[in-house]
Amino acid sequence: MTNEEMLTVQIEDSWKSVLQEEFRQPYFPLIKQFIIAQKKLGKTVYPPGPLIFNAFQLTPFDQVKVVIIGQDPYHGAGQAQGLCFSVPVGIKPPPSLVNIFKEMKIDLDIEPPGHGNLEHWAKQGVLLLNASLTVNAGEPNSHAACGWHRFTDAVIRIISEQKEGVVFLLWGRFAQRKEELIDTAKHYVLKSAHPSPFSAHLFWGCKHFSKANECLLKQGKEAVDWRLLRSL
């Protein structure tokens, strides 16, 4: 398999439409060149090529109603699946995700599901967006400067400009810096500490899951069913 084939991505049609100008920007091909160069250096890049745009594939632009912003993909083997905070079934949920599940229990009395796959959220209109869409194995933030941040900032701006009443969940200082890209007069922004073990004690009790649903119901939109199937 060639490097180009390894980088085959899937992205849903409504995103192709709203992002077409961004894909034409000079910086965008440089991201692919950077990833190919990393592979030539012998680096393993996560997630696998077909999953790089998984958040966009599972959550069409037309259906986005909640956005959760992460920093970059998990950098351990088998963890990254193109959805922030999520891991495939069979992979042990990382500490931040465990703490998210603890908040679900506090807020909505939802028991932890026994896995860390958040696809059920994504399919209901929750865009699980990492600021960087790729990372080197064992090297957190290793792709932060390759152009992904420019791309995902544009994604946030486009959501802000072209949609109304989206609920943005900004957990931690990194995500909260993205608030400047959001028109807070037409969208809801909920902020809290990050669910990492270092700040989870400040995250617990934020009740963002119930508050997000309140914001959606207020607009006549369908609430998110935050419960995850206990087996997939």
PDB file of C-alpha atoms in Angstrom:
ATOM      1  CA  MET A   1       0.000   0.000   0.000  1.00  0.00           C
ATOM      2  CA  THR A   2       1.365   3.405  -0.937  1.00  0.00           C
ATOM      3  CA  ASN A   3       1.510   6.342   1.467  1.00  0.00           C
ATOM      4  CA  GLU A   4      -1.203   8.044  -0.569  1.00  0.00           C
ATOM      5  CA  GLU A   5      -3.482   5.031  -0.244  1.00  0.00           C
ATOM      6  CA  MET A   6      -2.818   4.936   3.495  1.00  0.00           C
ATOM      7  CA  LEU A   7      -4.056   8.503   3.663  1.00  0.00           C
ATOM      8  CA  THR A   8      -7.376   7.768   1.944  1.00  0.00           C
ATOM      9  CA  VAL A   9     -10.046   9.620   3.885  1.00  0.00           C
ATOM     10  CA  GLN A  10     -13.806   9.691   3.928  1.00  0.00           C
ATOM     11  CA  ILE A  11     -15.790  12.854   4.508  1.00  0.00           C
ATOM     12  CA  GLU A  12     -19.542  13.253   4.277  1.00  0.00           C
ATOM     13  CA  ASP A  13     -20.948  15.269   1.350  1.00  0.00           C
ATOM     14  CA  SER A  14     -22.409  18.207   3.313  1.00  0.00           C
ATOM     15  CA  TRP A  15     -18.952  18.852   4.798  1.00  0.00           C
ATOM     16  CA  LYS A  16     -17.358  18.689   1.340  1.00  0.00           C
ATOM     17  CA  SER A  17     -19.730  21.449   0.304  1.00  0.00           C
ATOM     18  CA  VAL A  18     -19.124  23.859   3.191  1.00  0.00           C
ATOM     19  CA  LEU A  19     -15.370  23.171   3.360  1.00  0.00           C
ATOM     20  CA  GLN A  20     -14.586  23.224  -0.345  1.00  0.00           C
ATOM     21  CA  GLU A  21     -12.877  26.629  -0.162  1.00  0.00           C
ATOM     22  CA  GLU A  22     -10.751  25.474   2.771  1.00  0.00           C
ATOM     23  CA  PHE A  23      -9.639  22.372   0.891  1.00  0.00           C
ATOM     24  CA  ARG A  24      -8.404  24.684  -1.880  1.00  0.00           C
ATOM     25  CA  GLN A  25      -6.211  26.755   0.442  1.00  0.00           C
ATOM     26  CA  PRO A  26      -2.440  26.414  -0.181  1.00  0.00           C
ATOM     27  CA  TYR A  27      -1.785  25.113   3.327  1.00  0.00           C
ATOM     28  CA  PHE A  28      -4.104  22.125   3.056  1.00  0.00           C
ATOM     29  CA  PRO A  29      -1.999  19.896   0.746  1.00  0.00           C
ATOM     30  CA  LEU A  30       0.955  20.578   3.044  1.00  0.00           C
ATOM     31  CA  ILE A  31      -0.797  18.661   5.830  1.00  0.00           C
ATOM     32  CA  LYS A  32      -0.858  15.534   3.692  1.00  0.00           C
ATOM     33  CA  GLN A  33       2.777  16.089   2.689  1.00  0.00           C
ATOM     34  CA  PHE A  34       3.725  16.393   6.362  1.00  0.00           C
ATOM     35  CA  ILE A  35       1.995  13.113   7.242  1.00  0.00           C
ATOM     36  CA  ILE A  36       3.655  11.314   4.330  1.00  0.00           C
ATOM     37  CA  ALA A  37       7.028  12.691   5.457  1.00  0.00           C
ATOM     38  CA  GLN A  38       6.441  11.425   8.989  1.00  0.00           C
ATOM     39  CA  LYS A  39       5.698   7.949   7.650  1.00  0.00           C
ATOM     40  CA  LYS A  40       8.869   8.026   5.549  1.00  0.00           C
ATOM     41  CA  LEU A  41      10.772   8.800   8.750  1.00  0.00           C
ATOM     42  CA  GLY A  42       9.390   5.569  10.171  1.00  0.00           C
ATOM     43  CA  LYS A  43       6.761   7.189  12.369  1.00  0.00           C
ATOM     44  CA  THR A  44       3.431   5.512  13.008  1.00  0.00           C
ATOM     45  CA  VAL A  45       0.601   8.002  12.550  1.00  0.00           C
ATOM     46  CA  TYR A  46      -2.761   7.722  14.304  1.00  0.00           C
ATOM     47  CA  PRO A  47      -5.602   7.347  13.530  1.00  0.00           C
ATOM     48  CA  PRO A  48      -5.482   5.111  10.432  1.00  0.00           C
ATOM     49  CA  GLY A  49      -5.998   7.042   7.192  1.00  0.00           C
ATOM     50  CA  PRO A  50      -9.673   6.155   6.648  1.00  0.00           C
ATOM     51  CA  LEU A  51     -10.519   7.403  10.159  1.00  0.00           C
ATOM     52  CA  ILE A  52      -8.790  10.795  10.027  1.00  0.00           C
ATOM     53  CA  PHE A  53     -12.069  12.530   9.089  1.00  0.00           C
ATOM     54  CA  ASN A  54     -14.284  10.138  11.050  1.00  0.00           C
ATOM     55  CA  ALA A  55     -15.908  12.936  13.081  1.00  0.00           C
ATOM     56  CA  PHE A  56     -17.086  14.557   9.855  1.00  0.00           C
ATOM     57  CA  GLN A  57     -18.193  11.258   8.339  1.00  0.00           C
ATOM     58  CA  LEU A  58     -20.355  10.299  11.332  1.00  0.00           C
ATOM     59  CA  THR A  59     -21.765  13.786  12.001  1.00  0.00           C
ATOM     60  CA  PRO A  60     -22.902  15.536   8.816  1.00  0.00           C
ATOM     61  CA  PHE A  61     -22.707  19.330   8.848  1.00  0.00           C
ATOM     62  CA  ASP A  62     -26.480  19.562   8.497  1.00  0.00           C
ATOM     63  CA  GLN A  63     -26.931  17.584  11.723  1.00  0.00           C
ATOM     64  CA  VAL A  64     -24.380  19.295  14.000  1.00  0.00           C
ATOM     65  CA  LYS A  65     -26.050  20.531  17.175  1.00  0.00           C
ATOM     66  CA  VAL A  66     -23.330  20.017  19.821  1.00  0.00           C
ATOM     67  CA  VAL A  67     -19.551  20.421  19.435  1.00  0.00           C
ATOM     68  CA  ILE A  68     -16.999  18.980  21.854  1.00  0.00           C
ATOM     69  CA  ILE A  69     -13.430  20.143  21.210  1.00  0.00           C
ATOM     70  CA  GLY A  70     -10.373  18.073  22.065  1.00  0.00           C
ATOM     71  CA  GLN A  71      -6.690  18.790  21.494  1.00  0.00           C
ATOM     72  CA  ASP A  72      -5.331  15.883  19.453  1.00  0.00           C
ATOM     73  CA  PRO A  73      -5.898  12.138  18.969  1.00  0.00           C
ATOM     74  CA  TYR A  74      -4.822   9.565  21.516  1.00  0.00           C
ATOM     75  CA  HIS A  75      -1.277   8.461  20.707  1.00  0.00           C
ATOM     76  CA  GLY A  76      -1.399   4.869  21.970  1.00  0.00           C
ATOM     77  CA  ALA A  77      -1.826   1.792  19.795  1.00  0.00           C
ATOM     78  CA  GLY A  78      -5.423   1.182  18.759  1.00  0.00           C
ATOM     79  CA  GLN A  79      -6.845   4.156  20.656  1.00  0.00           C
ATOM     80  CA  ALA A  80      -7.480   6.882  18.071  1.00  0.00           C
ATOM     81  CA  GLN A  81     -10.593   6.588  15.931  1.00  0.00           C
ATOM     82  CA  GLY A  82     -11.027  10.160  14.699  1.00  0.00           C
ATOM     83  CA  LEU A  83     -13.424  11.215  17.463  1.00  0.00           C
ATOM     84  CA  CYS A  84     -12.180  13.290  20.382  1.00  0.00           C
ATOM     85  CA  PHE A  85     -12.135  11.448  23.727  1.00  0.00           C
ATOM     86  CA  SER A  86     -13.476   8.253  22.088  1.00  0.00           C
ATOM     87  CA  VAL A  87     -11.743   4.872  21.755  1.00  0.00           C
ATOM     88  CA  PRO A  88     -12.906   1.727  19.935  1.00  0.00           C
ATOM     89  CA  VAL A  89     -14.654  -1.060  21.762  1.00  0.00           C
ATOM     90  CA  GLY A  90     -12.058  -3.372  23.289  1.00  0.00           C
ATOM     91  CA  ILE A  91      -9.658  -0.529  24.123  1.00  0.00           C
ATOM     92  CA  LYS A  92      -9.489   0.518  27.765  1.00  0.00           C
ATOM     93  CA  PRO A  93     -11.056   3.987  28.229  1.00  0.00           C
ATOM     94  CA  PRO A  94      -8.289   6.537  29.004  1.00  0.00           C
ATOM     95  CA  PRO A  95      -8.454   8.532  32.265  1.00  0.00           C
ATOM     96  CA  SER A  96     -10.121  11.625  30.768  1.00  0.00           C
ATOM     97  CA  LEU A  97     -12.893   9.505  29.291  1.00  0.00           C
ATOM     98  CA  VAL A  98     -13.343   7.666  32.594  1.00  0.00           C
ATOM     99  CA  ASN A  99     -13.803  11.066  34.230  1.00  0.00           C
ATOM    100  CA  ILE A 100     -16.337  12.069  31.568  1.00  0.00           C
ATOM    101  CA  PHE A 101     -18.319   8.952  32.412  1.00  0.00           C
ATOM    102  CA  LYS A 102     -18.129   9.891  36.103  1.00  0.00           C
ATOM    103  CA  GLU A 103     -19.683  13.265  35.267  1.00  0.00           C
ATOM    104  CA  MET A 104     -22.432  11.516  33.300  1.00  0.00           C
ATOM    105  CA  LYS A 105     -23.202   9.560  36.461  1.00  0.00           C
ATOM    106  CA  ILE A 106     -23.178  12.739  38.584  1.00  0.00           C
ATOM    107  CA  ASP A 107     -25.268  14.737  36.113  1.00  0.00           C
ATOM    108  CA  LEU A 108     -27.708  12.214  34.639  1.00  0.00           C
ATOM    109  CA  ASP A 109     -27.231   9.099  36.774  1.00  0.00           C
ATOM    110  CA  ILE A 110     -25.952   7.222  33.713  1.00  0.00           C
ATOM    111  CA  GLU A 111     -23.792   4.216  34.528  1.00  0.00           C
ATOM    112  CA  PRO A 112     -20.443   3.816  32.716  1.00  0.00           C
ATOM    113  CA  PRO A 113     -21.022   1.685  29.600  1.00  0.00           C
ATOM    114  CA  GLY A 114     -18.053  -0.656  29.950  1.00  0.00           C
ATOM    115  CA  HIS A 115     -16.393   0.668  26.762  1.00  0.00           C
ATOM    116  CA  GLY A 116     -15.251   4.013  25.389  1.00  0.00           C
ATOM    117  CA  ASN A 117     -16.848   4.196  21.952  1.00  0.00           C
ATOM    118  CA  LEU A 118     -18.732   7.499  21.557  1.00  0.00           C
ATOM    119  CA  GLU A 119     -20.056   6.884  18.040  1.00  0.00           C
ATOM    120  CA  HIS A 120     -23.616   6.945  19.416  1.00  0.00           C
ATOM    121  CA  TRP A 121     -23.112  10.602  20.318  1.00  0.00           C
ATOM    122  CA  ALA A 122     -21.589  11.428  16.933  1.00  0.00           C
ATOM    123  CA  LYS A 123     -24.536   9.889  15.096  1.00  0.00           C
ATOM    124  CA  GLN A 124     -26.912  12.164  17.033  1.00  0.00           C
ATOM    125  CA  GLY A 125     -25.235  15.391  15.936  1.00  0.00           C
ATOM    126  CA  VAL A 126     -22.419  15.693  18.484  1.00  0.00           C
ATOM    127  CA  LEU A 127     -19.296  16.698  16.552  1.00  0.00           C
ATOM    128  CA  LEU A 128     -16.330  15.193  18.420  1.00  0.00           C
ATOM    129  CA  LEU A 129     -13.644  17.474  16.989  1.00  0.00           C
ATOM    130  CA  ASN A 130      -9.942  17.332  17.780  1.00  0.00           C
ATOM    131  CA  ALA A 131      -7.940  20.456  16.928  1.00  0.00           C
ATOM    132  CA  SER A 132      -5.315  18.198  15.319  1.00  0.00           C
ATOM    133  CA  LEU A 133      -6.671  15.267  13.362  1.00  0.00           C
ATOM    134  CA  THR A 134      -3.479  13.179  13.430  1.00  0.00           C
ATOM    135  CA  VAL A 135      -0.563  12.454  15.783  1.00  0.00           C
ATOM    136  CA  ASN A 136       2.604  10.370  15.895  1.00  0.00           C
ATOM    137  CA  ALA A 137       2.552   7.272  18.069  1.00  0.00           C
ATOM    138  CA  GLY A 138       3.795   8.128  21.535  1.00  0.00           C
ATOM    139  CA  GLU A 139       4.241  11.822  20.697  1.00  0.00           C
ATOM    140  CA  PRO A 140       1.328  13.988  21.885  1.00  0.00           C
ATOM    141  CA  ASN A 141       0.799  17.225  19.948  1.00  0.00           C
ATOM    142  CA  SER A 142       3.381  16.153  17.363  1.00  0.00           C
ATOM    143  CA  HIS A 143       1.166  17.347  14.482  1.00  0.00           C
ATOM    144  CA  ALA A 144      -0.046  20.545  16.131  1.00  0.00           C
ATOM    145  CA  ALA A 145       1.970  22.810  13.822  1.00  0.00           C
ATOM    146  CA  CYS A 146       1.362  21.069  10.481  1.00  0.00           C
ATOM    147  CA  GLY A 147      -1.791  22.998   9.555  1.00  0.00           C
ATOM    148  CA  TRP A 148      -4.543  21.052  11.268  1.00  0.00           C
ATOM    149  CA  HIS A 149      -5.275  23.861  13.732  1.00  0.00           C
ATOM    150  CA  ARG A 150      -5.871  26.273  10.872  1.00  0.00           C
ATOM    151  CA  PHE A 151      -8.261  23.767   9.300  1.00  0.00           C
ATOM    152  CA  THR A 152     -10.242  22.956  12.451  1.00  0.00           C
ATOM    153  CA  ASP A 153     -10.410  26.634  13.428  1.00  0.00           C
ATOM    154  CA  ALA A 154     -12.030  27.191  10.037  1.00  0.00           C
ATOM    155  CA  VAL A 155     -14.465  24.351  10.791  1.00  0.00           C
ATOM    156  CA  ILE A 156     -15.490  26.048  14.046  1.00  0.00           C
ATOM    157  CA  ARG A 157     -15.888  29.431  12.319  1.00  0.00           C
ATOM    158  CA  ILE A 158     -18.017  27.915   9.551  1.00  0.00           C
ATOM    159  CA  ILE A 159     -20.283  26.191  12.072  1.00  0.00           C
ATOM    160  CA  SER A 160     -20.607  29.487  13.923  1.00  0.00           C
ATOM    161  CA  GLU A 161     -21.369  31.466  10.759  1.00  0.00           C
ATOM    162  CA  GLN A 162     -23.689  29.066   8.974  1.00  0.00           C
ATOM    163  CA  LYS A 163     -25.635  27.464  11.833  1.00  0.00           C
ATOM    164  CA  GLU A 164     -27.597  28.709  14.836  1.00  0.00           C
ATOM    165  CA  GLY A 165     -28.081  27.451  18.361  1.00  0.00           C
ATOM    166  CA  VAL A 166     -25.185  25.010  18.412  1.00  0.00           C
ATOM    167  CA  VAL A 167     -23.970  24.072  21.906  1.00  0.00           C
ATOM    168  CA  PHE A 168     -20.179  24.216  22.264  1.00  0.00           C
ATOM    169  CA  LEU A 169     -18.671  22.310  25.198  1.00  0.00           C
ATOM    170  CA  LEU A 170     -15.255  23.803  25.924  1.00  0.00           C
ATOM    171  CA  TRP A 171     -13.355  21.714  28.452  1.00  0.00           C
ATOM    172  CA  GLY A 172     -10.024  23.124  29.608  1.00  0.00           C
ATOM    173  CA  ARG A 173      -8.019  26.186  28.625  1.00  0.00           C
ATOM    174  CA  PHE A 174      -7.044  24.909  25.176  1.00  0.00           C
ATOM    175  CA  ALA A 175     -10.653  24.397  24.114  1.00  0.00           C
ATOM    176  CA  GLN A 176     -11.772  27.622  25.771  1.00  0.00           C
ATOM    177  CA  ARG A 177      -9.403  29.612  23.577  1.00  0.00           C
ATOM    178  CA  LYS A 178     -11.616  28.577  20.653  1.00  0.00           C
ATOM    179  CA  GLU A 179     -14.439  30.721  22.024  1.00  0.00           C
ATOM    180  CA  GLU A 180     -13.086  33.652  20.018  1.00  0.00           C
ATOM    181  CA  LEU A 181     -14.115  31.777  16.848  1.00  0.00           C
ATOM    182  CA  ILE A 182     -17.735  31.451  18.008  1.00  0.00           C
ATOM    183  CA  ASP A 183     -20.516  34.019  17.730  1.00  0.00           C
ATOM    184  CA  THR A 184     -21.819  33.785  21.285  1.00  0.00           C
ATOM    185  CA  ALA A 185     -24.852  35.886  20.371  1.00  0.00           C
ATOM    186  CA  LYS A 186     -26.280  33.005  18.315  1.00  0.00           C
ATOM    187  CA  HIS A 187     -24.739  29.929  19.955  1.00  0.00           C
ATOM    188  CA  TYR A 188     -24.417  28.453  23.437  1.00  0.00           C
ATOM    189  CA  VAL A 189     -20.948  28.115  25.008  1.00  0.00           C
ATOM    190  CA  LEU A 190     -20.519  25.974  28.132  1.00  0.00           C
ATOM    191  CA  LYS A 191     -17.071  26.055  29.749  1.00  0.00           C
ATOM    192  CA  SER A 192     -15.472  23.957  32.454  1.00  0.00           C
ATOM    193  CA  ALA A 193     -12.159  22.478  33.525  1.00  0.00           C
ATOM    194  CA  HIS A 194     -10.707  19.623  31.472  1.00  0.00           C
ATOM    195  CA  PRO A 195     -11.679  16.083  32.535  1.00  0.00           C
ATOM    196  CA  SER A 196      -8.029  15.007  32.808  1.00  0.00           C
ATOM    197  CA  PRO A 197      -6.949  13.560  36.181  1.00  0.00           C
ATOM    198  CA  PHE A 198      -5.198  16.867  36.962  1.00  0.00           C
ATOM    199  CA  SER A 199      -8.396  18.926  36.874  1.00  0.00           C
ATOM    200  CA  ALA A 200     -11.274  16.436  36.965  1.00  0.00           C
ATOM    201  CA  HIS A 201     -12.241  17.583  40.468  1.00  0.00           C
ATOM    202  CA  LEU A 202     -13.128  20.920  38.848  1.00  0.00           C
ATOM    203  CA  PHE A 203     -14.871  19.241  35.901  1.00  0.00           C
ATOM    204  CA  TRP A 204     -17.141  17.042  37.989  1.00  0.00           C
ATOM    205  CA  GLY A 205     -20.391  18.816  38.710  1.00  0.00           C
ATOM    206  CA  CYS A 206     -20.350  21.010  35.584  1.00  0.00           C
ATOM    207  CA  LYS A 207     -23.559  19.250  34.426  1.00  0.00           C
ATOM    208  CA  HIS A 208     -22.782  20.009  30.800  1.00  0.00           C
ATOM    209  CA  PHE A 209     -24.743  17.013  29.520  1.00  0.00           C
ATOM    210  CA  SER A 210     -28.040  18.115  31.040  1.00  0.00           C
ATOM    211  CA  LYS A 211     -27.324  21.796  30.316  1.00  0.00           C
ATOM    212  CA  ALA A 212     -26.612  21.022  26.652  1.00  0.00           C
ATOM    213  CA  ASN A 213     -29.936  19.247  26.378  1.00  0.00           C
ATOM    214  CA  GLU A 214     -31.700  22.177  28.035  1.00  0.00           C
ATOM    215  CA  CYS A 215     -30.234  24.468  25.372  1.00  0.00           C
ATOM    216  CA  LEU A 216     -31.388  22.124  22.602  1.00  0.00           C
ATOM    217  CA  LEU A 217     -34.898  21.638  23.985  1.00  0.00           C
ATOM    218  CA  LYS A 218     -35.281  25.393  24.417  1.00  0.00           C
ATOM    219  CA  GLN A 219     -34.895  25.663  20.635  1.00  0.00           C
ATOM    220  CA  GLY A 220     -37.250  22.832  19.871  1.00  0.00           C
ATOM    221  CA  LYS A 221     -34.389  20.524  18.920  1.00  0.00           C
ATOM    222  CA  GLU A 222     -34.157  16.905  19.997  1.00  0.00           C
ATOM    223  CA  ALA A 223     -32.083  16.273  23.121  1.00  0.00           C
ATOM    224  CA  VAL A 224     -29.013  14.068  22.924  1.00  0.00           C
ATOM    225  CA  ASP A 225     -29.358  10.602  24.412  1.00  0.00           C
ATOM    226  CA  TRP A 226     -26.034  10.501  26.248  1.00  0.00           C
ATOM    227  CA  ARG A 227     -26.481   6.878  27.257  1.00  0.00           C
ATOM    228  CA  LEU A 228     -24.149   4.441  25.539  1.00  0.00           C
ATOM    229  CA  LEU A 229     -25.006   0.822  24.888  1.00  0.00           C
ATOM    230  CA  ARG A 230     -23.252  -1.395  27.379  1.00  0.00           C
ATOM    231  CA  SER A 231     -22.156  -3.739  24.632  1.00  0.00           C
ATOM    232  CA  LEU A 232     -21.499  -3.053  20.946  1.00  0.00           C
TER     233      LEU A 232
END
